[in-house]
Amino acid sequence: MPPRQLSCGLDFCSVPDIRSSLTVASEAGYNFVCFPIVHPRFKREFIGGKCKGRDGPFTRSDLILPGSDWNTLIVGKISSYIDVDCLVPAQRKQYEAAFIQELQYASHLCLPAVMVSLHGLNITNLARLLNNKIQSNCSYQIWVHVPMECPSVGSKNYYLNENDGSEKEDVLKPCTWNWWRKFHSLANWESKLGLALEITSDIPTEEEIIRWMGEPIKCILISTAVFITNKSGYPVLSRAHQALVKTLASLDVQVVIKGAIRHGQIKYYQQYLEHLWQNPLHSDPLQAFARGYEDYLQCPLQPLMDNLESQTYEVFEKDPVKYNEYQRAIYCALLDRVPFEEKENAVQVVMVVGAGRGPLVRASLNAAQKADRKIRIYAVEKNPNAVVTLQAQQKEVWGDQVTVVSCDMRDWKAPEKADILISELLGSFGDNELSPECLDGAQSFLKDDGISIPCSYTSYLCPVQSSKLYSEVRLCKEKDKHPLHPFESPYVVHLQNKFQLSPPQTLFSFHHPNRDEIIDNTRYECRSYKVNQDAVLHGFSGYFETVLYKNITLSILPETYTKGMFSWFPIFFPIREPVHVKGGDTLEVHFWRCISKKGVWYEWCVTQPVPGPIHNPNGRSYIIGL
């Protein structure tokens, strides 16, 4: 997989000459610069004071650069002295006026992003002003600068170690994530708000780092003071910092270098980061396949109700692992059903239900050849367009060994019983493509001692924090649908920008063939999760594991993921309003699988730590058509 391209910026605390600063940054390999919209010493007074009537412009003219440079090369920084949450009313009004003036000038310049900094929990008015600006359709993104570790903690630990050699105090330290959580919540989780996370010399715990992965990180800032010097005199990062940067780089973030030049030339920092980016972050085929689809919401397929397109079939047929495992399962099943001494006379009837364009038919033929067993195949497919492909292969390649049946498996009258029934009707949640309903009907074709591949599958549910996904769901509103439709529909998504609040737990299980006298595929389960640290619940991710035959399995569960497989992305169930949870809280969720004559749907709700509404009642927003 080709490496991700590094987008690296250079931060300036002040810029006397913007053209020369841009030239310096460009020649050193940087893609953009960050500098204050107004010179740090140019404080304005709007209510009254000696600067009230100051003549001349309050900042540089937009004629210095062409418009294309302003809106591609410059990230503006709000003046650091501005404190719109100041407790002194007169000063707060002064700061508000200056703040709004800088935001308006950033809009005038068409800057791509504006950076503001958080310094504590007193940020309510700041969140209000920025939210108001976003509601007025501002053109730029807002990068909220937050350090990973609170500066007061680092300075206190340094002071303790320098003075008495004692170890760092294990006290309840201020958490900068709480600054961001409060701000983001007050600003209504707006999608234009991104996190500019500064990597500090002191790295937080692994749990805290993973929690940051659930936030919409747009940029990471690295001070030159964080770099150490190698034997050749060049700047490098410690191994711990390297691992942290590579972890954050998986979110496709930009990087900004800030601080004084400590290692000869400013270009050395960019060159080192370029070197880190050149090392491939992932070698898994899933990551290569999903490049560009990270955290991209997609509607789940409904192959029973809709006829899939040729391109959709083609994508899934390229999976390098899935059909190999199916072939291995069929091979083992054939060996178990036909002893060596009977192989010349015994012919196994194999039925592939939902054959698509024939990948499982090919897997069955290959398995039979490898096992040296005789088989006769029925390829049953309801999609008339895919049947064309099956019939062409039957005529040109397979011959009389394969019989193509153009029919819905639920309506087909099989001429004989099957020894092995094979399907691939699984979805991202196991049962969400109605495999239970289809296979329960098709099992009438199966002999009493016949084998179903797959023989079982289990869904898993996990609470997740993902501000990015929540913001994306909010943007999915449609005119003719229920206003809550986006929050009551599941989405297939390659989860990247997320944090798991607690490990996944099993939810629903199905087994085939199902020999129960009365088959009931409705389900209801309640699951409780222990939350280890403060977090925000935005929804639930869903996964599945399936047993094809005996010990041959497929899984998209992160803990047991079948390496190299990319046929399924996880599923995401959002909730209407984010739920703030604290470390030690119990999170309780209720989940239903409901069935009517028209379709199948899920309902879900959170009851602890605070009760919430039931999502998708009666399938009003999302239903899987039968």
Short mmCIF file of C-alpha atoms in Angstrom, two decimals, residues 16 26 28 37 119 229 297 321 390 434 507 536 557 571:
data_model
loop_
_atom_site.label_atom_id
_atom_site.label_comp_id
_atom_site.label_asym_id
_atom_site.label_seq_id
_atom_site.Cartn_x
_atom_site.Cartn_y
_atom_site.Cartn_z
CA PRO A 16 6.72 40.72 10.37
CA SER A 26 8.04 26.45 1.37
CA ALA A 28 11.94 23.86 3.98
CA ILE A 37 -4.43 37.09 12.26
CA HIS A 119 -6.80 26.87 28.63
CA THR A 229 19.03 14.77 19.16
CA LEU A 297 -21.34 6.03 6.38
CA VAL A 321 -9.66 -14.90 2.42
CA LEU A 390 -24.33 -18.25 -13.86
CA LEU A 434 -31.99 -12.00 6.80
CA LEU A 507 -25.83 -10.27 21.47
CA VAL A 536 -19.09 10.25 25.69
CA LEU A 557 -14.77 -8.82 15.66
CA ILE A 571 -22.20 -1.75 11.55
#
